[in-house]
mmCIF file of C-alpha atoms in Angstrom:
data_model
loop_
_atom_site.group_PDB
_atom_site.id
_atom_site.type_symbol
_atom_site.label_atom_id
_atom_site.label_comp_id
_atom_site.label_asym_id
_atom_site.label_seq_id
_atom_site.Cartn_x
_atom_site.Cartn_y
_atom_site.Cartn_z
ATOM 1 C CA UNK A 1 -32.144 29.066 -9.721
ATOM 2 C CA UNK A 2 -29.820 30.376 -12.913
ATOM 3 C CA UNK A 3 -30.508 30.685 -15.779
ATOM 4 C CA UNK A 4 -28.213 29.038 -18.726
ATOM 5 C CA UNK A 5 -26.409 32.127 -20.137
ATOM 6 C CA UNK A 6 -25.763 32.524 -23.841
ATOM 7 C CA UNK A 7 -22.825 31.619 -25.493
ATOM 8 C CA UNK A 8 -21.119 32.654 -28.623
ATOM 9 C CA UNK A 9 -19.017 29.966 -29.983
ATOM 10 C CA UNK A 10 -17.652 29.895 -34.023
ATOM 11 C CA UNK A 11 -20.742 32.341 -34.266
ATOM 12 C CA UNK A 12 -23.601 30.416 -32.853
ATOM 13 C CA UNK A 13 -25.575 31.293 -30.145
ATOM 14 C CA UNK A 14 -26.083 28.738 -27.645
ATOM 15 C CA UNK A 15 -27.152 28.082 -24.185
ATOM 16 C CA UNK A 16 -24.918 27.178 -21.561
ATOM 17 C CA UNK A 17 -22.940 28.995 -18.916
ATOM 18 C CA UNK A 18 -20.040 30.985 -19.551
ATOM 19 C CA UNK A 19 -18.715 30.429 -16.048
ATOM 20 C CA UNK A 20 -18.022 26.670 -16.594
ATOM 21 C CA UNK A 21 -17.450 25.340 -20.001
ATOM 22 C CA UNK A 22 -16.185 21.217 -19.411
ATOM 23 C CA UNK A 23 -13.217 19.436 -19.496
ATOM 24 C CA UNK A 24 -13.421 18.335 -23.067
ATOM 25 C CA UNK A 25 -14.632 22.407 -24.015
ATOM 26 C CA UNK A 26 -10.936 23.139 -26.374
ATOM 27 C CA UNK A 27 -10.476 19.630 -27.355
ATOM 28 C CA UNK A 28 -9.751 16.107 -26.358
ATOM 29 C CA UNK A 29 -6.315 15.534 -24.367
ATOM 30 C CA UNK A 30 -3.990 13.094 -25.757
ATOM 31 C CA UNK A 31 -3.364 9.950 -24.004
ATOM 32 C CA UNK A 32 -0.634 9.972 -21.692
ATOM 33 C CA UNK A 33 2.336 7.179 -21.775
ATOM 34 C CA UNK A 34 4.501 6.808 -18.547
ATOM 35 C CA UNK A 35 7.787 5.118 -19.035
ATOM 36 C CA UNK A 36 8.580 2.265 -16.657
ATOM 37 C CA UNK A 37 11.044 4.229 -14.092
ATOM 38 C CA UNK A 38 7.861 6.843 -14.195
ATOM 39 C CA UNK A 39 5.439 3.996 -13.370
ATOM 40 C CA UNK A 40 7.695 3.192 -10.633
ATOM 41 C CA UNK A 41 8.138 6.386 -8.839
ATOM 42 C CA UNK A 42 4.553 7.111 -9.176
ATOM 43 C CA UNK A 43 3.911 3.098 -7.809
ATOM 44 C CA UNK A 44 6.578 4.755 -4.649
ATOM 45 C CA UNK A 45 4.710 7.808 -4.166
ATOM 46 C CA UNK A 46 1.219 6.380 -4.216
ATOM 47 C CA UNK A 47 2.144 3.213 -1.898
ATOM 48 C CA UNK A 48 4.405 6.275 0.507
ATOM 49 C CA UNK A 49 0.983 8.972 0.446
ATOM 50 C CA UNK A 50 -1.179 5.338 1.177
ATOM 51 C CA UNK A 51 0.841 4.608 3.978
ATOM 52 C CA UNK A 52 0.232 8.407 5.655
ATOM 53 C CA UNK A 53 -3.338 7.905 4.284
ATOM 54 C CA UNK A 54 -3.962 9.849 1.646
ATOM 55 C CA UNK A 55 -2.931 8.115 -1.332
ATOM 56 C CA UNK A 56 -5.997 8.648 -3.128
ATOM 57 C CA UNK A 57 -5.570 12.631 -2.603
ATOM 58 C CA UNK A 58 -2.180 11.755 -4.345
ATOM 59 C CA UNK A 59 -3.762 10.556 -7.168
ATOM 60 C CA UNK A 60 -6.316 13.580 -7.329
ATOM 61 C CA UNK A 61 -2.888 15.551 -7.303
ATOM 62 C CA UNK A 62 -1.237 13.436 -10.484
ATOM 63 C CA UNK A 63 -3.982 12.940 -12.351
ATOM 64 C CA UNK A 64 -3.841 8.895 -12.064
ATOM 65 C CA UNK A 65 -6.850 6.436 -11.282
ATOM 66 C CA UNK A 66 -6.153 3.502 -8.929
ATOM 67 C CA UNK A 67 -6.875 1.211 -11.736
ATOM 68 C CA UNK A 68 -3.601 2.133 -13.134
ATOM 69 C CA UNK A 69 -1.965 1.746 -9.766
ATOM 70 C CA UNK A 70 -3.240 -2.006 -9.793
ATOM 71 C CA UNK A 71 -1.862 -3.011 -12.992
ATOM 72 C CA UNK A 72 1.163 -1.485 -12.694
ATOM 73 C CA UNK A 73 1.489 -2.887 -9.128
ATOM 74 C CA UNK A 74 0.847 -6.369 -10.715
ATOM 75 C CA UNK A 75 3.573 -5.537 -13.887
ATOM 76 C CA UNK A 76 6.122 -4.575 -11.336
ATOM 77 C CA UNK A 77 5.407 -7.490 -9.064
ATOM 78 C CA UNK A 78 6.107 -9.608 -11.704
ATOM 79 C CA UNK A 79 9.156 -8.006 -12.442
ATOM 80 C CA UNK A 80 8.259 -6.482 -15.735
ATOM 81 C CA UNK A 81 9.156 -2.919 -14.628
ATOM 82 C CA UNK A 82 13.006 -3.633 -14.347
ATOM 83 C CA UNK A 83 15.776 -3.060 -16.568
ATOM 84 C CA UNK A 84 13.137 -1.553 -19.195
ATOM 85 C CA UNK A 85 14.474 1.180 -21.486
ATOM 86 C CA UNK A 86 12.066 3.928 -21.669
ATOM 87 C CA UNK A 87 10.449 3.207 -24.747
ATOM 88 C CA UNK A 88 10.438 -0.470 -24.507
ATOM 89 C CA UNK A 89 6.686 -1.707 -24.085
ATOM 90 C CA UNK A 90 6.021 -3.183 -20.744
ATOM 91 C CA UNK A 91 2.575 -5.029 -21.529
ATOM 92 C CA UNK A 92 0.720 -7.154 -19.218
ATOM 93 C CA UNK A 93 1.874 -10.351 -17.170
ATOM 94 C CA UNK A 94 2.296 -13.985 -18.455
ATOM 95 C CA UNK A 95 -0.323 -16.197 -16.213
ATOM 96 C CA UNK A 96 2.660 -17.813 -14.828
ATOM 97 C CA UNK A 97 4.532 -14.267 -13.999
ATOM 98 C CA UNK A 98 1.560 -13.287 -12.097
ATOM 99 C CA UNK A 99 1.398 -16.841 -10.300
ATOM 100 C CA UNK A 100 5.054 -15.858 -9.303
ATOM 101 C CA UNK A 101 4.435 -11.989 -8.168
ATOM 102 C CA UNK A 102 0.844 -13.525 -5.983
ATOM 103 C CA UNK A 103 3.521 -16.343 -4.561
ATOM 104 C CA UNK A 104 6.068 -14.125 -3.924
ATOM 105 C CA UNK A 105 3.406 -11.666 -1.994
ATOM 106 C CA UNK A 106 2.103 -14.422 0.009
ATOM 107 C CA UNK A 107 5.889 -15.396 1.242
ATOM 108 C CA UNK A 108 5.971 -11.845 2.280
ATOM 109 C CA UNK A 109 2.413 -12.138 4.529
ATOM 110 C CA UNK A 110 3.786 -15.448 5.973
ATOM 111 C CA UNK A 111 7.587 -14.290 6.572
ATOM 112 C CA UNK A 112 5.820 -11.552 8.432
ATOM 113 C CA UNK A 113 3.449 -13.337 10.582
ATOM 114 C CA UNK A 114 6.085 -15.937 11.303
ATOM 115 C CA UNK A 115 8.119 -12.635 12.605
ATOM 116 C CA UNK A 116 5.129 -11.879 14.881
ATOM 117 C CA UNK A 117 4.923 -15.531 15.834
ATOM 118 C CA UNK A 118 8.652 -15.768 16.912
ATOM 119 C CA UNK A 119 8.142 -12.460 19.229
ATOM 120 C CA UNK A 120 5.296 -13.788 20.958
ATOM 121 C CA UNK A 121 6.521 -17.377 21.564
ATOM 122 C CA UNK A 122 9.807 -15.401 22.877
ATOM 123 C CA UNK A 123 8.028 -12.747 24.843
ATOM 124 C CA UNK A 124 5.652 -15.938 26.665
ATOM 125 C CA UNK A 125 8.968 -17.424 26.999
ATOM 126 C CA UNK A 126 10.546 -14.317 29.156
ATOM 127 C CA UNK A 127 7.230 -14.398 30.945
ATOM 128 C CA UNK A 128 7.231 -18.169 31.978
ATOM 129 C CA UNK A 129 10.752 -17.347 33.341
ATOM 130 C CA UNK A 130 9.545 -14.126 35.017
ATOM 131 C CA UNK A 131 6.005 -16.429 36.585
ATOM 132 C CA UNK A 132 8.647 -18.938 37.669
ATOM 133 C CA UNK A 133 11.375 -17.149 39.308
ATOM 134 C CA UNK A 134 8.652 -14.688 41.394
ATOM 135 C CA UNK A 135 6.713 -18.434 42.399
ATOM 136 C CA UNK A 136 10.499 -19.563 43.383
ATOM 137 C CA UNK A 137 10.919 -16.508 45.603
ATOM 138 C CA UNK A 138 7.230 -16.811 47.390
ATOM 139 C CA UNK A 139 8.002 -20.702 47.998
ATOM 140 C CA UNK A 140 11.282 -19.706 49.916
ATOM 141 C CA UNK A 141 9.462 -16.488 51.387
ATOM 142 C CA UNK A 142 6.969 -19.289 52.956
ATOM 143 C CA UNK A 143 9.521 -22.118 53.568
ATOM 144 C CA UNK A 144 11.318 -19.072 55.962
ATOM 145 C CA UNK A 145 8.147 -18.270 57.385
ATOM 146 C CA UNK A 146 7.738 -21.766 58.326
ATOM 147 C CA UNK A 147 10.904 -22.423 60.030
ATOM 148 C CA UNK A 148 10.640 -19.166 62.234
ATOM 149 C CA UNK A 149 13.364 -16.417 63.136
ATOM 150 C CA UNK A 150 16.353 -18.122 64.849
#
């Protein structure tokens, strides 16, 4: 167990330890603003680490929560990230641009599945063809087999 070592700060003496003083020890940071094209990259480079699997050591790395990601992931769904100069305020989405961004991202989900659909139904199709043309050839195999050698 350690003990809290002294500290001299503006000529007090106080406990604490000298080896760690806190993230707020010089003074609170000011609050960081991200221009839209920054919100975007950092929206690419969060959803590209995410995709290897370590998107949230990519925002450990940036200094970002995944709160942020959210919102900004629902601002540039509903297309309030583009064409924004870089001091123009981006604010948050109308209840009918975020209807349009959550339809929009369910036509994406359904295009996909219907893309998975159509390669099954034409893969099942290739193997009907395949399960009817090897049932043709046993049928003649056995009609031959039938008739004898001549």
């Amino acid at each position: 167990m350690t003990t809290p070592t002294p500290v001299v700060e503006d000529g007090q003496v106080t406990a604490g330890s000298s080896s760690r003083r806190g993230p707020r020890a010089d003074r609170p940071r000011a609050r960081r603003s991200f221009t839209p094209a920054q919100k975007q990259a950092y929206l690419d480079g969060y959803e590209a680490a995410r995709a290897i699997g370590d998107g949230e050591g990519y925002l450990r790395r940036e200094g970002l929560y995944s709160s942020l990601m959210s919102e900004w992931r629902r601002a540039r769904d509903a297309g309030l990230l583009e064409g924004k100069s870089d001091g123009a305020p981006v604010g948050r989405p109308s209840a009918e641009q975020a209807e349009i961004a959550r339809l929009k991202r369910e036509l994406e989900v359904t295009r996909s599945k219907l893309a998975t659909t159509e390669t099954a139904l034409d893969i099942m199709g290739k193997a009907r063809e395949l399960l009817a043309s090897i049932s043709k050839s046993e049928q003649e195999r056995q009609d031959e087999q039938q008739r004898g050698p001549r």
